[in-house]
Amino acid sequence: MRSIISSLACVAMVASTVLAAGSSVPEIDDEFQKVTCGSNIKLTHEKTLFRLHSHQIPYGSGSGQQSITAVPTKDDTNSLWLVMAQLAHTCDRGEPVPCGSIVRLKHVNTKKFLHSHQHQSPMSGGLEVSAYEGSDDGDNWTVECANKKDKFWMREAPVHLVHTNTGKYLATSGRHVYGNPIPGQQEVAAHGANTATENGWMAQEGVYFAEKEEL
């Protein structure tokens, strides 16, 4: 029997704000510990603690598609991303995401997919990461769990998001910060594995669906 998802999602929002004593990691009920399909999540950069973000501001170079940045604020709804299966596949709401699986992340407010391609990023010289209004295999990202003992993508645990087509890692850095019209926001780009300290991300705030019970 499936979990009653609507009420449990509300519980997830509350659980994410309760901190264990002496810890900066929130206490999370067992059924909400895994990142699941259909959840709306915020991804926090492990090193800078900025959130993956998008908005209706296009790049002035490269593809001209909607830009992706990282922001320091926690409460901006433009940092919410819907977890979906890879192109041409489906996953059930509440289905846990295994380490090594391929996902797409859809920007909740603008309905565009986290995307990369061969255009150069505007500041760091990596590959541009954009929000793409179409749908192709440039939207696919492999979830590489940093803790090799993990079998599933776990909340609060660092992962690397590897662009499936290019093999580059989703990354950001405090060294590459925009001025106007988005002052203080960091560039997000795709880089090689040698940027290990810049490509760790954690699923933190959001609306999470409880892990689906097996029939």
Tab-separated table of C-alpha atoms in Angstrom:
chain	number	residue	atom	x	y	z
A	1	MET	CA	0.000	0.000	0.000
A	2	ARG	CA	1.335	3.407	-0.885
A	3	SER	CA	1.949	6.083	1.720
A	4	ILE	CA	-0.532	8.945	2.020
A	5	ILE	CA	1.721	11.374	0.245
A	6	SER	CA	0.077	14.765	0.646
A	7	SER	CA	0.073	14.768	4.440
A	8	LEU	CA	3.516	13.200	4.707
A	9	ALA	CA	5.002	15.872	2.468
A	10	CYS	CA	3.886	18.474	4.997
A	11	VAL	CA	5.549	16.450	7.750
A	12	ALA	CA	8.764	16.447	5.709
A	13	MET	CA	8.814	20.242	5.682
A	14	VAL	CA	8.528	20.293	9.469
A	15	ALA	CA	11.092	17.523	9.981
A	16	SER	CA	13.675	19.407	7.954
A	17	THR	CA	13.662	22.233	10.488
A	18	VAL	CA	14.232	20.114	13.616
A	19	LEU	CA	17.898	19.896	14.531
A	20	ALA	CA	19.479	17.123	16.539
A	21	ALA	CA	21.097	18.322	19.751
A	22	GLY	CA	24.630	19.569	19.109
A	23	SER	CA	24.305	19.043	15.352
A	24	SER	CA	23.712	21.239	12.308
A	25	VAL	CA	22.071	18.289	10.524
A	26	PRO	CA	18.282	18.108	10.986
A	27	GLU	CA	16.578	15.070	12.423
A	28	ILE	CA	14.720	13.378	9.572
A	29	ASP	CA	12.123	10.664	9.990
A	30	ASP	CA	13.172	7.350	8.453
A	31	GLU	CA	10.667	7.463	5.586
A	32	PHE	CA	11.983	10.869	4.489
A	33	GLN	CA	15.728	10.191	4.589
A	34	LYS	CA	16.059	9.312	0.908
A	35	VAL	CA	15.643	11.709	-1.985
A	36	THR	CA	12.608	10.492	-3.901
A	37	CYS	CA	11.050	11.043	-7.298
A	38	GLY	CA	8.477	13.818	-7.354
A	39	SER	CA	10.083	15.733	-4.492
A	40	ASN	CA	10.799	19.460	-4.791
A	41	ILE	CA	14.278	19.959	-3.369
A	42	LYS	CA	16.879	22.647	-2.786
A	43	LEU	CA	20.470	21.692	-3.554
A	44	THR	CA	23.096	23.291	-1.341
A	45	HIS	CA	26.699	23.537	-2.470
A	46	GLU	CA	28.790	21.698	0.118
A	47	LYS	CA	31.671	24.213	0.267
A	48	THR	CA	29.993	27.623	-0.124
A	49	LEU	CA	26.501	26.691	1.179
A	50	PHE	CA	24.898	28.526	-1.759
A	51	ARG	CA	21.715	27.053	-3.287
A	52	LEU	CA	21.334	25.992	-6.926
A	53	HIS	CA	19.097	28.621	-8.481
A	54	SER	CA	17.510	29.868	-11.677
A	55	HIS	CA	15.379	32.839	-12.762
A	56	GLN	CA	14.074	34.439	-15.939
A	57	ILE	CA	17.398	36.061	-16.797
A	58	PRO	CA	19.146	34.713	-19.916
A	59	TYR	CA	22.870	34.429	-20.481
A	60	GLY	CA	24.298	37.337	-22.456
A	61	SER	CA	26.691	34.962	-24.220
A	62	GLY	CA	26.866	31.283	-25.148
A	63	SER	CA	23.473	29.688	-25.685
A	64	GLY	CA	21.432	32.688	-24.522
A	65	GLN	CA	19.284	30.251	-22.552
A	66	GLN	CA	17.990	30.914	-19.031
A	67	SER	CA	20.898	31.239	-16.620
A	68	ILE	CA	21.729	29.034	-13.635
A	69	THR	CA	23.419	30.524	-10.583
A	70	ALA	CA	23.941	29.788	-6.893
A	71	VAL	CA	22.525	32.041	-4.178
A	72	PRO	CA	23.125	32.320	-0.410
A	73	THR	CA	19.473	32.601	0.650
A	74	LYS	CA	17.443	29.641	1.898
A	75	ASP	CA	13.912	30.942	1.340
A	76	ASP	CA	13.874	31.722	-2.401
A	77	THR	CA	11.402	29.511	-4.291
A	78	ASN	CA	13.519	29.958	-7.431
A	79	SER	CA	15.888	27.430	-5.843
A	80	LEU	CA	13.357	24.566	-5.911
A	81	TRP	CA	13.925	21.648	-8.310
A	82	LEU	CA	11.608	18.757	-9.137
A	83	VAL	CA	13.303	15.329	-9.158
A	84	MET	CA	12.378	13.357	-12.292
A	85	ALA	CA	13.573	10.275	-14.149
A	86	GLN	CA	15.964	10.535	-17.087
A	87	LEU	CA	14.646	11.398	-20.536
A	88	ALA	CA	12.136	8.856	-21.912
A	89	HIS	CA	11.839	7.121	-18.522
A	90	THR	CA	9.465	7.460	-15.588
A	91	CYS	CA	9.708	6.955	-11.859
A	92	ASP	CA	6.883	6.755	-9.368
A	93	ARG	CA	6.311	9.532	-6.862
A	94	GLY	CA	8.032	8.504	-3.650
A	95	GLU	CA	10.443	6.107	-5.404
A	96	PRO	CA	13.945	6.442	-3.882
A	97	VAL	CA	16.762	7.508	-6.220
A	98	PRO	CA	19.606	4.937	-6.222
A	99	CYS	CA	23.216	6.076	-6.341
A	100	GLY	CA	24.456	5.870	-9.919
A	101	SER	CA	21.050	6.491	-11.456
A	102	ILE	CA	20.302	9.163	-14.039
A	103	VAL	CA	17.848	11.935	-13.206
A	104	ARG	CA	16.550	15.210	-14.550
A	105	LEU	CA	15.982	18.282	-12.398
A	106	LYS	CA	13.149	20.578	-13.469
A	107	HIS	CA	13.070	24.160	-12.198
A	108	VAL	CA	9.778	24.399	-10.349
A	109	ASN	CA	8.939	28.043	-11.109
A	110	THR	CA	9.926	28.250	-14.782
A	111	LYS	CA	9.412	24.565	-15.780
A	112	LYS	CA	12.817	24.348	-17.490
A	113	PHE	CA	15.361	21.552	-17.106
A	114	LEU	CA	18.851	21.777	-15.635
A	115	HIS	CA	20.948	21.351	-18.775
A	116	SER	CA	24.475	21.499	-20.111
A	117	HIS	CA	26.139	21.433	-23.528
A	118	GLN	CA	29.337	22.523	-25.291
A	119	HIS	CA	28.916	26.273	-24.874
A	120	GLN	CA	31.561	27.847	-22.652
A	121	SER	CA	30.485	29.272	-19.299
A	122	PRO	CA	30.817	33.069	-19.009
A	123	MET	CA	33.349	33.308	-16.169
A	124	SER	CA	35.246	30.143	-15.237
A	125	GLY	CA	35.803	28.657	-18.691
A	126	GLY	CA	33.891	25.471	-17.929
A	127	LEU	CA	30.849	24.271	-19.819
A	128	GLU	CA	27.743	26.394	-19.561
A	129	VAL	CA	24.897	25.103	-17.378
A	130	SER	CA	21.503	26.492	-18.340
A	131	ALA	CA	17.790	26.018	-17.788
A	132	TYR	CA	16.463	24.550	-21.021
A	133	GLU	CA	12.839	24.881	-22.077
A	134	GLY	CA	13.004	21.900	-24.424
A	135	SER	CA	13.731	18.299	-23.525
A	136	ASP	CA	16.715	16.288	-24.719
A	137	ASP	CA	19.504	14.110	-23.339
A	138	GLY	CA	21.463	17.219	-22.350
A	139	ASP	CA	19.071	17.305	-19.371
A	140	ASN	CA	20.378	14.005	-17.942
A	141	TRP	CA	22.574	13.986	-14.809
A	142	THR	CA	24.093	10.976	-13.033
A	143	VAL	CA	23.860	10.964	-9.229
A	144	GLU	CA	27.293	10.000	-7.898
A	145	CYS	CA	27.123	9.506	-4.134
A	146	ALA	CA	30.210	10.753	-2.289
A	147	ASN	CA	29.813	8.103	0.413
A	148	LYS	CA	30.436	4.883	-1.469
A	149	LYS	CA	28.585	2.926	1.221
A	150	ASP	CA	25.325	4.682	0.365
A	151	LYS	CA	22.998	2.775	-1.930
A	152	PHE	CA	20.563	5.662	-2.374
A	153	TRP	CA	20.723	9.444	-2.678
A	154	MET	CA	20.312	10.532	0.942
A	155	ARG	CA	19.227	13.934	2.211
A	156	GLU	CA	22.031	15.992	3.813
A	157	ALA	CA	24.650	13.656	2.254
A	158	PRO	CA	26.946	15.089	-0.450
A	159	VAL	CA	26.573	13.881	-4.015
A	160	HIS	CA	28.181	14.820	-7.318
A	161	LEU	CA	25.930	15.498	-10.291
A	162	VAL	CA	27.705	14.382	-13.449
A	163	HIS	CA	26.398	15.577	-16.797
A	164	THR	CA	25.756	12.344	-18.651
A	165	ASN	CA	26.670	13.596	-22.134
A	166	THR	CA	29.872	15.483	-21.300
A	167	GLY	CA	31.096	13.720	-18.150
A	168	LYS	CA	31.519	17.103	-16.443
A	169	TYR	CA	30.495	17.853	-12.853
A	170	LEU	CA	27.992	20.466	-11.702
A	171	ALA	CA	30.109	22.990	-9.790
A	172	THR	CA	30.247	26.479	-8.338
A	173	SER	CA	32.866	28.578	-6.593
A	174	GLY	CA	33.133	31.758	-4.558
A	175	ARG	CA	35.844	32.854	-6.993
A	176	HIS	CA	33.308	33.450	-9.763
A	177	VAL	CA	30.664	35.934	-8.631
A	178	TYR	CA	28.373	38.001	-10.867
A	179	GLY	CA	27.803	41.751	-10.719
A	180	ASN	CA	24.646	43.458	-11.980
A	181	PRO	CA	21.913	42.459	-12.673
A	182	ILE	CA	22.460	39.522	-10.255
A	183	PRO	CA	25.087	40.828	-7.820
A	184	GLY	CA	26.516	38.336	-5.350
A	185	GLN	CA	25.255	35.260	-7.192
A	186	GLN	CA	27.857	32.641	-8.093
A	187	GLU	CA	28.378	31.158	-11.518
A	188	VAL	CA	27.317	27.530	-11.880
A	189	ALA	CA	29.150	25.590	-14.585
A	190	ALA	CA	30.207	22.044	-15.460
A	191	HIS	CA	33.841	21.162	-14.777
A	192	GLY	CA	36.128	18.137	-14.683
A	193	ALA	CA	36.533	15.816	-11.715
A	194	ASN	CA	39.662	17.697	-10.598
A	195	THR	CA	37.341	20.341	-9.099
A	196	ALA	CA	36.282	17.899	-6.366
A	197	THR	CA	36.028	20.569	-3.665
A	198	GLU	CA	33.656	22.586	-5.843
A	199	ASN	CA	31.222	19.944	-7.066
A	200	GLY	CA	29.622	18.494	-3.921
A	201	TRP	CA	25.890	19.185	-3.411
A	202	MET	CA	23.451	18.262	-0.623
A	203	ALA	CA	19.665	17.941	-0.824
A	204	GLN	CA	18.357	20.083	2.019
A	205	GLU	CA	15.172	22.195	2.230
A	206	GLY	CA	12.142	21.327	0.157
A	207	VAL	CA	8.946	19.299	-0.024
A	208	TYR	CA	9.855	15.622	0.108
A	209	PHE	CA	7.613	12.654	-0.601
A	210	ALA	CA	7.998	9.774	1.786
A	211	GLU	CA	9.627	6.621	0.472
A	212	LYS	CA	7.021	4.532	-1.307
A	213	GLU	CA	6.107	1.349	0.493
A	214	GLU	CA	6.665	-1.886	-1.377
A	215	LEU	CA	3.536	-3.747	-2.413
